[in-house]
PDB file of C-alpha atoms in Angstrom:
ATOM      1  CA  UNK A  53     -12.539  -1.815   9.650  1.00 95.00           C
ATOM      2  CA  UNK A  54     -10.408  -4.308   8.359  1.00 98.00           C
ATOM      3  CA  UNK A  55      -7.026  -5.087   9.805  1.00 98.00           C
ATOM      4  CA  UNK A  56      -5.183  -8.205   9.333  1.00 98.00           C
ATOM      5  CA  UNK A  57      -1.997  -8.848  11.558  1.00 98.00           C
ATOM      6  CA  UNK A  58       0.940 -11.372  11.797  1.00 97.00           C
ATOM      7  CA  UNK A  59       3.587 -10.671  13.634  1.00 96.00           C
ATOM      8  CA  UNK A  60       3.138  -7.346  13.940  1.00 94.00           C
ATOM      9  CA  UNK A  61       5.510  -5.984  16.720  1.00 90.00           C
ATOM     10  CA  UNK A  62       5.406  -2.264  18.113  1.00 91.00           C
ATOM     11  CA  UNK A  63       3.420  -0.705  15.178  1.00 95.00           C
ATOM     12  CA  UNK A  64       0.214  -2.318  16.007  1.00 97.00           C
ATOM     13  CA  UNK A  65      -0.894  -0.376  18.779  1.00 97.00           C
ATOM     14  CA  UNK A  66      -0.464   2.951  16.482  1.00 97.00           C
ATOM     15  CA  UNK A  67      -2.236   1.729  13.977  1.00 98.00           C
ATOM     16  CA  UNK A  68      -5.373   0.706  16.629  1.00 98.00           C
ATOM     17  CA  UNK A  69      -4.759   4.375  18.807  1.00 98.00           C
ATOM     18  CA  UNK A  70      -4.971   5.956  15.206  1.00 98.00           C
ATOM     19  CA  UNK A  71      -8.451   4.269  14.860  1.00 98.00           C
ATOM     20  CA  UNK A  72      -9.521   4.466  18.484  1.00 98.00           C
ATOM     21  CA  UNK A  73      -8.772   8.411  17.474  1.00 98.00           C
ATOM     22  CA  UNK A  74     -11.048   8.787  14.510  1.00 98.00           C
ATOM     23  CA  UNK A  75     -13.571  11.570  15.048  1.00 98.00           C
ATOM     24  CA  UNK A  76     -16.080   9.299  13.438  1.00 98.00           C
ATOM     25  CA  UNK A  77     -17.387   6.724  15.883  1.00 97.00           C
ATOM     26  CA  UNK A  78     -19.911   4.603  13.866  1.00 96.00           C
ATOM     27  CA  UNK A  79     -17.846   1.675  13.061  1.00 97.00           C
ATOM     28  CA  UNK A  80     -16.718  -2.140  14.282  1.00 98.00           C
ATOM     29  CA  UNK A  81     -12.890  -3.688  13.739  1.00 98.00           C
ATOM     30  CA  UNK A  82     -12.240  -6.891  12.652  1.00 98.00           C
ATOM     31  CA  UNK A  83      -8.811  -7.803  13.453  1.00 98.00           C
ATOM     32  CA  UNK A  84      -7.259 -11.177  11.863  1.00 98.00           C
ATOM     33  CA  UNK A  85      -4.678 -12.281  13.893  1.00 98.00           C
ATOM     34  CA  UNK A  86      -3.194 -14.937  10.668  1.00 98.00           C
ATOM     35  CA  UNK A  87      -1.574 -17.487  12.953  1.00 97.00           C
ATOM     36  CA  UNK A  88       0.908 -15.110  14.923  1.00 97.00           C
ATOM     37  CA  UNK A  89       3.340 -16.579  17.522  1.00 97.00           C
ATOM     38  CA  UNK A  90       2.910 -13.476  19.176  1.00 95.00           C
ATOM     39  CA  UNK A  91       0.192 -13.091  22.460  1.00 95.00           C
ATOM     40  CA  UNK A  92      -2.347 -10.181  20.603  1.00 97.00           C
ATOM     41  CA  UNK A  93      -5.190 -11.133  23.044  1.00 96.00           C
ATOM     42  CA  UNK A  94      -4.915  -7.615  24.536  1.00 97.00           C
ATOM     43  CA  UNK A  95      -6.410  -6.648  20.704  1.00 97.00           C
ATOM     44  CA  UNK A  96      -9.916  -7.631  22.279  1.00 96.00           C
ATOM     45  CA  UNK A  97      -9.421  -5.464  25.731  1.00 97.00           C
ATOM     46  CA  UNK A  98      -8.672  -1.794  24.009  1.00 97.00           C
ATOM     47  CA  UNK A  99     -12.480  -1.305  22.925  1.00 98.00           C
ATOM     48  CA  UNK A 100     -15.831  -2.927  22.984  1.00 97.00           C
ATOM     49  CA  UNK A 101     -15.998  -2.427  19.061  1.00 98.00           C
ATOM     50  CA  UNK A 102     -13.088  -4.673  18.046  1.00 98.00           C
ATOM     51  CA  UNK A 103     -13.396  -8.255  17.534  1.00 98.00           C
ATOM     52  CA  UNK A 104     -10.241 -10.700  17.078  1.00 98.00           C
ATOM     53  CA  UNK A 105     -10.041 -13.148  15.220  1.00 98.00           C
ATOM     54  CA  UNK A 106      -7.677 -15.796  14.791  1.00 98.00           C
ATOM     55  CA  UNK A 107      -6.803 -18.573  11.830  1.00 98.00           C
ATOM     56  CA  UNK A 108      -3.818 -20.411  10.970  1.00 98.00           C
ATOM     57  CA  UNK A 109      -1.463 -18.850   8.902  1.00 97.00           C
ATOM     58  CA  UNK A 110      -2.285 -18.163   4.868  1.00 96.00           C
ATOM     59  CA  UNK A 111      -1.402 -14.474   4.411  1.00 94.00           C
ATOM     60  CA  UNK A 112      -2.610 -11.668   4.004  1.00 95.00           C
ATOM     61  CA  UNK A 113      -5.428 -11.832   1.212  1.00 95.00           C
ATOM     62  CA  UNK A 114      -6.942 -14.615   3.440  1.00 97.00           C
ATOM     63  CA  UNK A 115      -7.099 -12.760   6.500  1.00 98.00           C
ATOM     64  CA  UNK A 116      -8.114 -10.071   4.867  1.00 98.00           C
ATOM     65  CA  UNK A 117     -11.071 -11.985   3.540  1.00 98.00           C
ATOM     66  CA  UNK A 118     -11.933 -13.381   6.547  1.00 98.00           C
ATOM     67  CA  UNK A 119     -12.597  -9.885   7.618  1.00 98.00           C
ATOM     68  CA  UNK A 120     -14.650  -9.131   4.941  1.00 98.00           C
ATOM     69  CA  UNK A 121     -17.141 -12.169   5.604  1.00 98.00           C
ATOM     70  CA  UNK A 122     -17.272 -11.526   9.270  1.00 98.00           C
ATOM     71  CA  UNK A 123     -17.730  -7.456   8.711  1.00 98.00           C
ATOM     72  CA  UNK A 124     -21.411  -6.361   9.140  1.00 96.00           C
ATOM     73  CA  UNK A 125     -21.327  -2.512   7.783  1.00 96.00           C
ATOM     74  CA  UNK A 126     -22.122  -1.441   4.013  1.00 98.00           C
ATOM     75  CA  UNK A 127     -18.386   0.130   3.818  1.00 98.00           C
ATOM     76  CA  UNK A 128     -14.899  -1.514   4.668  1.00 99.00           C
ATOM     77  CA  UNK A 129     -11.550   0.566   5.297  1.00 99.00           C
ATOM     78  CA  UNK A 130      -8.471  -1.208   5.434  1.00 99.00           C
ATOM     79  CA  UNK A 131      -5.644  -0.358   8.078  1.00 98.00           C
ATOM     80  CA  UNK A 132      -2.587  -2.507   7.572  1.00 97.00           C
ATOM     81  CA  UNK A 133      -0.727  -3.190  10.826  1.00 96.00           C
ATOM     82  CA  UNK A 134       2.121  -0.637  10.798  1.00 95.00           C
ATOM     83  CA  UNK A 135       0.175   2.100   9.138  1.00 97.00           C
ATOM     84  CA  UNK A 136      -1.961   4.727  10.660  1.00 98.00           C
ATOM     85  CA  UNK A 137      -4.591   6.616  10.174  1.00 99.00           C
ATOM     86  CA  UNK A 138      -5.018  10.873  10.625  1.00 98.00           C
ATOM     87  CA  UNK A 139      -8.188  11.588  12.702  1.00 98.00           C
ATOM     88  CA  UNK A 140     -10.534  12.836  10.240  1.00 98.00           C
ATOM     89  CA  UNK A 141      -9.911  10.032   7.750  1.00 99.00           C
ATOM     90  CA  UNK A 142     -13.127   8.196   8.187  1.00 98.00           C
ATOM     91  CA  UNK A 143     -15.585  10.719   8.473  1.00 98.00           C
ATOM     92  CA  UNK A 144     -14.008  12.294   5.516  1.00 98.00           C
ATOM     93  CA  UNK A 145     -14.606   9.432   3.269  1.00 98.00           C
ATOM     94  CA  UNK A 146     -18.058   8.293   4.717  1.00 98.00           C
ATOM     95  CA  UNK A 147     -19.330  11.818   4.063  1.00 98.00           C
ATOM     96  CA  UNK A 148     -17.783  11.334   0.472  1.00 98.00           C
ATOM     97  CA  UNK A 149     -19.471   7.675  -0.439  1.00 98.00           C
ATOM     98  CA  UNK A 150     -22.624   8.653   0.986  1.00 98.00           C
ATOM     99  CA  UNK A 151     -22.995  11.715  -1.323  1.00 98.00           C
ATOM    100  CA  UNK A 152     -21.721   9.670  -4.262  1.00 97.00           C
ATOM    101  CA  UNK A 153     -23.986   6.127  -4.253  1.00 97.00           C
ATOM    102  CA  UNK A 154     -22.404   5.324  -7.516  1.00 97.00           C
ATOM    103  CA  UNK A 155     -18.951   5.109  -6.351  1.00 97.00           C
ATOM    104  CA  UNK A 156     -17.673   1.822  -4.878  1.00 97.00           C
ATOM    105  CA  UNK A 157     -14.074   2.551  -3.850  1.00 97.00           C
ATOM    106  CA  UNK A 158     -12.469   5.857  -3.109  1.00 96.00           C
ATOM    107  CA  UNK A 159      -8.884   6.388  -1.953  1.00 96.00           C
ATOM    108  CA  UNK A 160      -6.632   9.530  -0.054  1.00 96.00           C
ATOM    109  CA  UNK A 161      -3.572  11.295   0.148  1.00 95.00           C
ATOM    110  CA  UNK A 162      -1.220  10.012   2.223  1.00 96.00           C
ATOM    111  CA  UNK A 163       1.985  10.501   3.482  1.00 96.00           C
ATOM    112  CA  UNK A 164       5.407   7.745   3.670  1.00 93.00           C
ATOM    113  CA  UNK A 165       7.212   7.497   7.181  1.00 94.00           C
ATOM    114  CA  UNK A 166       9.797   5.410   8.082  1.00 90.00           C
ATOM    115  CA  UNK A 167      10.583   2.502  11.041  1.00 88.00           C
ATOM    116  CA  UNK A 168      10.538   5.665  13.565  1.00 89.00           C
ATOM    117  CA  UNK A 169       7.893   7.703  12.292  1.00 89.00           C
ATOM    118  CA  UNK A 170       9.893   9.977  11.242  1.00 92.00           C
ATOM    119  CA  UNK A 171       8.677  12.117   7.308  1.00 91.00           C
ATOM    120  CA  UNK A 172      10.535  10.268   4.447  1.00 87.00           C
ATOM    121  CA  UNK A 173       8.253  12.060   1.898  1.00 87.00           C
ATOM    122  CA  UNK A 174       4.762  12.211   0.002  1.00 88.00           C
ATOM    123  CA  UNK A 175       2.545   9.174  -1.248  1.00 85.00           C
ATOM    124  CA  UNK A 176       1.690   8.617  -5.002  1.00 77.00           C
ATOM    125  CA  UNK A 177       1.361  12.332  -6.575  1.00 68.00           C
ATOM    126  CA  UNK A 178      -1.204  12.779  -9.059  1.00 66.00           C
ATOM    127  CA  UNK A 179      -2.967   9.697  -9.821  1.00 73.00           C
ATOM    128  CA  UNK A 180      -6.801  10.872 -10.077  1.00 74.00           C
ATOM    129  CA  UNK A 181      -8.990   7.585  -9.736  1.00 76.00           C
ATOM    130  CA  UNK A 182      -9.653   6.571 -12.957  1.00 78.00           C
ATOM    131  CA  UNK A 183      -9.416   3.106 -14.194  1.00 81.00           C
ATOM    132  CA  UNK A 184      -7.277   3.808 -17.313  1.00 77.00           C
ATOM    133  CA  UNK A 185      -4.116   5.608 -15.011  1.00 79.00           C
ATOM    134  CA  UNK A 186      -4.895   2.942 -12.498  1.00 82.00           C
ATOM    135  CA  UNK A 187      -4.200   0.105 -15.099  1.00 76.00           C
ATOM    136  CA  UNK A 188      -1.072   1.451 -15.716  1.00 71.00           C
ATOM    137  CA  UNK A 189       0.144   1.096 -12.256  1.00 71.00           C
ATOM    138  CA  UNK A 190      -1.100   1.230  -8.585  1.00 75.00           C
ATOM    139  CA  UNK A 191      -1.199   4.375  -7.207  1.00 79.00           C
ATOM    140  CA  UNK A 192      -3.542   3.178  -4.531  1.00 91.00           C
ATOM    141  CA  UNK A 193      -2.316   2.653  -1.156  1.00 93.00           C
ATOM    142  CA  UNK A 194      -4.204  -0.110   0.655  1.00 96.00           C
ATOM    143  CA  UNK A 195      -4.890   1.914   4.014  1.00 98.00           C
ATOM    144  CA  UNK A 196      -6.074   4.964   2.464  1.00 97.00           C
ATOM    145  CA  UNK A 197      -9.064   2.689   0.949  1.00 98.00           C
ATOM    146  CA  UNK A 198     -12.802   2.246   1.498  1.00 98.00           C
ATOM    147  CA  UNK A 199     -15.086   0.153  -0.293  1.00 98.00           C
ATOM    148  CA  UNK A 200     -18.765  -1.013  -0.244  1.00 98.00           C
ATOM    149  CA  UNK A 201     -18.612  -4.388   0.797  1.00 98.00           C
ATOM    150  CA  UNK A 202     -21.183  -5.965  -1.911  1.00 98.00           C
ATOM    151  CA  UNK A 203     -18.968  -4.407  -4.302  1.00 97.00           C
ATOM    152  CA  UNK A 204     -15.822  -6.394  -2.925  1.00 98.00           C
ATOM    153  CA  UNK A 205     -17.818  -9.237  -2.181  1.00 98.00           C
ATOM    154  CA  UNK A 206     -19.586  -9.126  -5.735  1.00 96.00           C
ATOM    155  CA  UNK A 207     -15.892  -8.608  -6.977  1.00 94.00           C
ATOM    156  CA  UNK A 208     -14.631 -11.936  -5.719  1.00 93.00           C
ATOM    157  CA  UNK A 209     -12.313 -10.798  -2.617  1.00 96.00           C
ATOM    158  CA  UNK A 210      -8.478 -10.792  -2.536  1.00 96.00           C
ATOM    159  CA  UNK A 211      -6.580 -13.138  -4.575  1.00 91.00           C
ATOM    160  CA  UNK A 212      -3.852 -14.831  -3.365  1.00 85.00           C
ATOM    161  CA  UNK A 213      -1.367 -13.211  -4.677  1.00 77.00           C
ATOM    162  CA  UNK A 214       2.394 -11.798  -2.352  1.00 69.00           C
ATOM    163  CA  UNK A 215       2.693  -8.774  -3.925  1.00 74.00           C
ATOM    164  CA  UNK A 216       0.177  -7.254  -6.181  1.00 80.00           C
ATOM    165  CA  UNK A 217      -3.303  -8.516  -4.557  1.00 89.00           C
ATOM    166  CA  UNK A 218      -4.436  -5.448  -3.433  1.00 92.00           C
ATOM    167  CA  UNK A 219      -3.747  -3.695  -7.117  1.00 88.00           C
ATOM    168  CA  UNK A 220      -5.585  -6.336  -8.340  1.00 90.00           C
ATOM    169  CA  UNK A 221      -8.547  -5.943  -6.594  1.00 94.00           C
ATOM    170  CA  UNK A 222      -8.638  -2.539  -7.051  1.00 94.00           C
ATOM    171  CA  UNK A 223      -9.092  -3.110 -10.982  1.00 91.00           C
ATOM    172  CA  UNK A 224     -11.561  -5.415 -10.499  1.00 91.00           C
ATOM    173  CA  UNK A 225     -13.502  -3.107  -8.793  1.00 94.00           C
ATOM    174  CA  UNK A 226     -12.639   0.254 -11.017  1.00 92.00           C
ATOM    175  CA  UNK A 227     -13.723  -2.050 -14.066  1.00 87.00           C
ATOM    176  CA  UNK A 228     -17.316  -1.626 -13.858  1.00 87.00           C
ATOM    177  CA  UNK A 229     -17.985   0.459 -10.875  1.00 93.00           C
ATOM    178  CA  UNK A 230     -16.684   4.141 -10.540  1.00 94.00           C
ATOM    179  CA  UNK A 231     -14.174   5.266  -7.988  1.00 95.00           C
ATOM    180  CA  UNK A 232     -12.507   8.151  -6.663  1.00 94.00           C
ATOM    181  CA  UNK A 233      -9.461   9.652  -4.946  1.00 94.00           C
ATOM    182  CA  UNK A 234      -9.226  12.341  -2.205  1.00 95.00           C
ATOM    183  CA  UNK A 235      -6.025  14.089  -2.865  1.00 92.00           C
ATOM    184  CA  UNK A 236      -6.016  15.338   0.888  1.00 95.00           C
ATOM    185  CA  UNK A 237      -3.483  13.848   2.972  1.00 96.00           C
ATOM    186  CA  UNK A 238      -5.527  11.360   5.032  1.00 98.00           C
ATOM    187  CA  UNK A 239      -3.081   8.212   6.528  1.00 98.00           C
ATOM    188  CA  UNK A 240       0.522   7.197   7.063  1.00 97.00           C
ATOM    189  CA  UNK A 241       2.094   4.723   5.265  1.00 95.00           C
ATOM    190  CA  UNK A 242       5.029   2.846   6.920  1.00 94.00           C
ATOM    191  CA  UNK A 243       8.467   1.766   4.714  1.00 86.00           C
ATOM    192  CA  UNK A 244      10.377  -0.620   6.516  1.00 75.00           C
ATOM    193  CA  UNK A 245      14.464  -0.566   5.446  1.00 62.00           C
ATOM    194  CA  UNK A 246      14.456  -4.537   5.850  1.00 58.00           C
ATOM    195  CA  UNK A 247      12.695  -4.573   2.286  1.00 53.00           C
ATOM    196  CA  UNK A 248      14.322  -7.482  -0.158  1.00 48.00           C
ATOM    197  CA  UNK A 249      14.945  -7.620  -3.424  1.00 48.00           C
ATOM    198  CA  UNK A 250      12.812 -10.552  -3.692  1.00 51.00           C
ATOM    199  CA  UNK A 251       9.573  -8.039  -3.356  1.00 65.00           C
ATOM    200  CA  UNK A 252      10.853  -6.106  -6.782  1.00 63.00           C
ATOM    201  CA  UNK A 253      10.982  -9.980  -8.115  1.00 68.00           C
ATOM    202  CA  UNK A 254       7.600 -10.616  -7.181  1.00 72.00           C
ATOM    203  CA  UNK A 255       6.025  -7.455  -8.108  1.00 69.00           C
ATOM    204  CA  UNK A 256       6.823  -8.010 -11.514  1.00 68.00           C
ATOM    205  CA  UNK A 257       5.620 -11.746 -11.521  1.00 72.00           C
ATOM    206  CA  UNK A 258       2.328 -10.616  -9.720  1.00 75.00           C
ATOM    207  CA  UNK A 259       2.000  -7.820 -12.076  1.00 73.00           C
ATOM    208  CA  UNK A 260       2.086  -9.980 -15.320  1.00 72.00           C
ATOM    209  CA  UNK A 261      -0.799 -12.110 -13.785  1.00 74.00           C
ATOM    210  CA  UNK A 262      -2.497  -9.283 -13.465  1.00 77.00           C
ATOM    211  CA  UNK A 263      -2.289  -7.797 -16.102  1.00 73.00           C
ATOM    212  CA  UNK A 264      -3.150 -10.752 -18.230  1.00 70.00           C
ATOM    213  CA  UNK A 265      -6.422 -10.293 -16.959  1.00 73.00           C
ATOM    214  CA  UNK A 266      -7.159  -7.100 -18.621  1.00 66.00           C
ATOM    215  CA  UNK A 267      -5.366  -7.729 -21.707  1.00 58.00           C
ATOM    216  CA  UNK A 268      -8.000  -6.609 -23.693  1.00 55.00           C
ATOM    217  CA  UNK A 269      -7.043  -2.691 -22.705  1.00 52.00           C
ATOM    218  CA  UNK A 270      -4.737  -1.475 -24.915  1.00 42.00           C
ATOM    219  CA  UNK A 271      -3.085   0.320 -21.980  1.00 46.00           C
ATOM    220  CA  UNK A 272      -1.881  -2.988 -20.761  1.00 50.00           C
ATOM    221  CA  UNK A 273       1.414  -2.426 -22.432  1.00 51.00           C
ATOM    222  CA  UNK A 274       1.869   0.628 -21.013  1.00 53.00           C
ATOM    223  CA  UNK A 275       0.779  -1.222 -17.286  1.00 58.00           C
ATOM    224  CA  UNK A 276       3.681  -3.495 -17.592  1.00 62.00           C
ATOM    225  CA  UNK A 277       6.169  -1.183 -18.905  1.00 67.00           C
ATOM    226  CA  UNK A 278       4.859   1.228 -16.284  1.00 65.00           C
ATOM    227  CA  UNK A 279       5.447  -1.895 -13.468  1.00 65.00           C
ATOM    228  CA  UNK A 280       8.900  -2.150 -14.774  1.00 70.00           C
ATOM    229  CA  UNK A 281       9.459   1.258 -13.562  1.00 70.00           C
ATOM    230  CA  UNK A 282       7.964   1.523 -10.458  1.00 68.00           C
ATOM    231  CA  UNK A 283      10.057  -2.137  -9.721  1.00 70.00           C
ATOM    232  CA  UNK A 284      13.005  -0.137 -10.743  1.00 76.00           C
ATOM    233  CA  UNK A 285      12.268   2.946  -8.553  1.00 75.00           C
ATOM    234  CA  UNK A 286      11.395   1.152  -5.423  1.00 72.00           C
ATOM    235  CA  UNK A 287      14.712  -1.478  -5.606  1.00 77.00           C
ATOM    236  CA  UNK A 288      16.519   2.228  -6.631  1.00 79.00           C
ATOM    237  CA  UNK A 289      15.039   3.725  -3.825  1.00 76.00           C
ATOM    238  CA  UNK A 290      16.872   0.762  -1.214  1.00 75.00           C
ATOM    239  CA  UNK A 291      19.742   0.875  -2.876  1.00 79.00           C
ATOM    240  CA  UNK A 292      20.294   4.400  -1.713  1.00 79.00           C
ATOM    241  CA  UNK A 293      18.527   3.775   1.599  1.00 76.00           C
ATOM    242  CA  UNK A 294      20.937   0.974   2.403  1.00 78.00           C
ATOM    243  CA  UNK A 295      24.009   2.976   0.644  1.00 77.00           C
ATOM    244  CA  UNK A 296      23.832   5.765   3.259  1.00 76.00           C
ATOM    245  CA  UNK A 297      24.148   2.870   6.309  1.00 75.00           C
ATOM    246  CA  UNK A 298      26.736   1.399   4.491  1.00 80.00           C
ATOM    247  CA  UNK A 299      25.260  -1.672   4.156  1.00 79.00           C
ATOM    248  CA  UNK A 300      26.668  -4.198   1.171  1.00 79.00           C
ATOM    249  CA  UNK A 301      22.752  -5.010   0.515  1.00 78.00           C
ATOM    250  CA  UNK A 302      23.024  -1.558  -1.872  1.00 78.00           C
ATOM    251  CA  UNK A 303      24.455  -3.518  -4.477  1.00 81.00           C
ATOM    252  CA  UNK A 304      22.304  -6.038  -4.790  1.00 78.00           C
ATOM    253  CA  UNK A 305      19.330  -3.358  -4.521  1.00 77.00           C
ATOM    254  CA  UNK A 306      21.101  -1.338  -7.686  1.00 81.00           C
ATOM    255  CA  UNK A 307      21.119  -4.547  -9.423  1.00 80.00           C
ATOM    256  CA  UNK A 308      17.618  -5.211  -9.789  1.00 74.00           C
ATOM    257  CA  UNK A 309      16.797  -1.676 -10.221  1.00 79.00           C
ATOM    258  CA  UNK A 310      19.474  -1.968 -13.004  1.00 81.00           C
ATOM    259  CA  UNK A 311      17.564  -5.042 -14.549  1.00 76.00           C
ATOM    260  CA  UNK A 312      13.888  -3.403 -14.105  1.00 72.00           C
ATOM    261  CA  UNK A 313      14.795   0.678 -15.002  1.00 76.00           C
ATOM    262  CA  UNK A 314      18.290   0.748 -16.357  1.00 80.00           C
ATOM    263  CA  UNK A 315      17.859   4.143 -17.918  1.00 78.00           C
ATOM    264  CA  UNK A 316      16.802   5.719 -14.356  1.00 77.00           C
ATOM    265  CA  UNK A 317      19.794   3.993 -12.905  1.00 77.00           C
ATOM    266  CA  UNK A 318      22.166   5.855 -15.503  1.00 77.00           C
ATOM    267  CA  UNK A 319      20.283   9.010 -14.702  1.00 78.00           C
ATOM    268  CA  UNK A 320      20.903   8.653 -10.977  1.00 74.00           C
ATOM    269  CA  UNK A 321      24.600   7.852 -11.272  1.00 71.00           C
ATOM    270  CA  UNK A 322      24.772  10.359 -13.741  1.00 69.00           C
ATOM    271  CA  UNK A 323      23.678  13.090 -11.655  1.00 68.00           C
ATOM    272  CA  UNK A 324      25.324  11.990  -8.636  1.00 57.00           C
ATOM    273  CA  UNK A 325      28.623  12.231 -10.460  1.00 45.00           C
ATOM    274  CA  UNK A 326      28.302  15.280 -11.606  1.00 42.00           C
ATOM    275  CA  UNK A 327      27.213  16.642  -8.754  1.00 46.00           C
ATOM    276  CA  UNK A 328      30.807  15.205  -7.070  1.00 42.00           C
ATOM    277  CA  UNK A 329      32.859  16.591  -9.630  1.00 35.00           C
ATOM    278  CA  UNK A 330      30.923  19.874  -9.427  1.00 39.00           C
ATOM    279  CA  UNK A 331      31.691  19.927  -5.745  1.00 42.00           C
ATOM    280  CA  UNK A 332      35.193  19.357  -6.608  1.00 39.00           C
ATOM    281  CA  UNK A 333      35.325  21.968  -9.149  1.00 40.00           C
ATOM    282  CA  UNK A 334      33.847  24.199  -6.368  1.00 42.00           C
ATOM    283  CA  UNK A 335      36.017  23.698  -3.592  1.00 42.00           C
ATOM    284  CA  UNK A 336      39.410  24.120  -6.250  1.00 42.00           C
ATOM    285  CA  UNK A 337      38.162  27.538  -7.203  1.00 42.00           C
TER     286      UNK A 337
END
């Protein structure tokens, strides 16, 4: 298991009771604590079969990678410190790879919560594994993820990159080994409403560099326009997040989503007016 942390507040101990839950017991942690002011030495007292580690602060490719070097099992899965995992997660997927040799990465369902926990609604709907949709976009979410190590290794790790590193490992692997997706609904992925428009900035940088790298797919068009989009939907997405607390960072939000998916912008503010004046008409009658 691979779990980098920095800072990582209440969430942690979730994430580690959702993999101190895991009906399969076969496996070791290797927790990265990347230069945290934070005291995480009670990491090393919950269970005999996590080891912490700690480095000076680089991010989170780096402690990620430091994971992956110290990790002694044939498969890594990768828990990100406020996610979580459901119980059957692991054995599910270890069943999976070992039936399919061939297959180097395979991913789940999962589902999006919010600071409390609470359901804000599903993960990525129908992507189905295969390299071509992936180019066109991530659909992968990091925590849902294992991998053979050689592959990764054999790869050439996580690159340094804020936003987009684990997308871009992900093609490097789907490139000339196969991999899969379980559609089943197998970990919990955390949104935080704190989220800046500097990520939709970055996203769109990182995805240009990585993109460049497969430029030789004709689908690489379609990847960045596709990028464009999902930058759009996400800074659309806090706009109306930070709109229903009333909080001025909603404008800022819409503007980025403006620059990124202008067309989806119209078609929310479309439908949001006519929904009002609908109302109106309503309540008149």
């Amino acid at each position: 298991m691979i779990v980098p942390v920095y800072n990582p507040g209440p969430h942690l101990a979730e994430a580690l009771d959702s993999l101190l839950a895991q009906t399969w017991t076969d496996w070791e942690a290797v927790v990265v604590d990347d230069g945290s002011t934070e005291d995480l030495r009670w990491i090393a007292r919950l269970d005999p079969r996590i080891r912490l580690l700690r480095q000076a602060n680089q991010g989170v490719s780096a402690a990620r990678n430091t994971a992956i070097k110290e990790a002694t099992g044939g498969l890594l899965a990768f828990l990100d410190q406020d996610d979580a995992w459901l119980p059957a997660k692991l054995a599910r997927q270890a069943e999976w790879m070992g039936r399919h040799p061939a297959v180097v990465l395979t991913s789940t369902g999962f589902e999006r919560v919010d600071d409390d926990g609470g359901y804000v609604g599903p993960g990525y709907v129908g992507y189905n594994g295969s390299y071509d949709e992936l180019l066109q976009g991530c659909g992968i979410c990091a925590s849902t993820v294992v991998a053979r190590r050689d592959g990764v290794l054999a790869a050439g790790l996580f690159r340094p990159l804020l936003v987009s590193q684990d997308w871009d490992l992900w093609l490097r692997l789907a490139e000339h080994q196969p991999i899969t997706h379980l559609p089943e609904v197998l970990a919990r992925y955390r949104e935080h409403p704190k989220q800046g428009s500097a990520d939709f900035r970055q996203l769109y940088r990182d995805a240009c560099i990585v993109l460049a790298d497969h430029q030789h797919r004709s689908l690489s068009r379609v990847g960045l326009a596709r990028v464009r989009h999902l930058s759009g939907a996400q800074a659309l997405d806090a706009a109306r997040r930070c709109w229903a607390r009333r909080d001025v960072r909603a404008v800022r939000h819409l503007g980025y989503a403006m620059r990124y998916a202008p067309a989806m912008v119209w078609r929310a503010l479309l439908s949001r007016t006519w929904t009002q004046v609908s109302r109106l008409r309503a309540h008149r009658v």
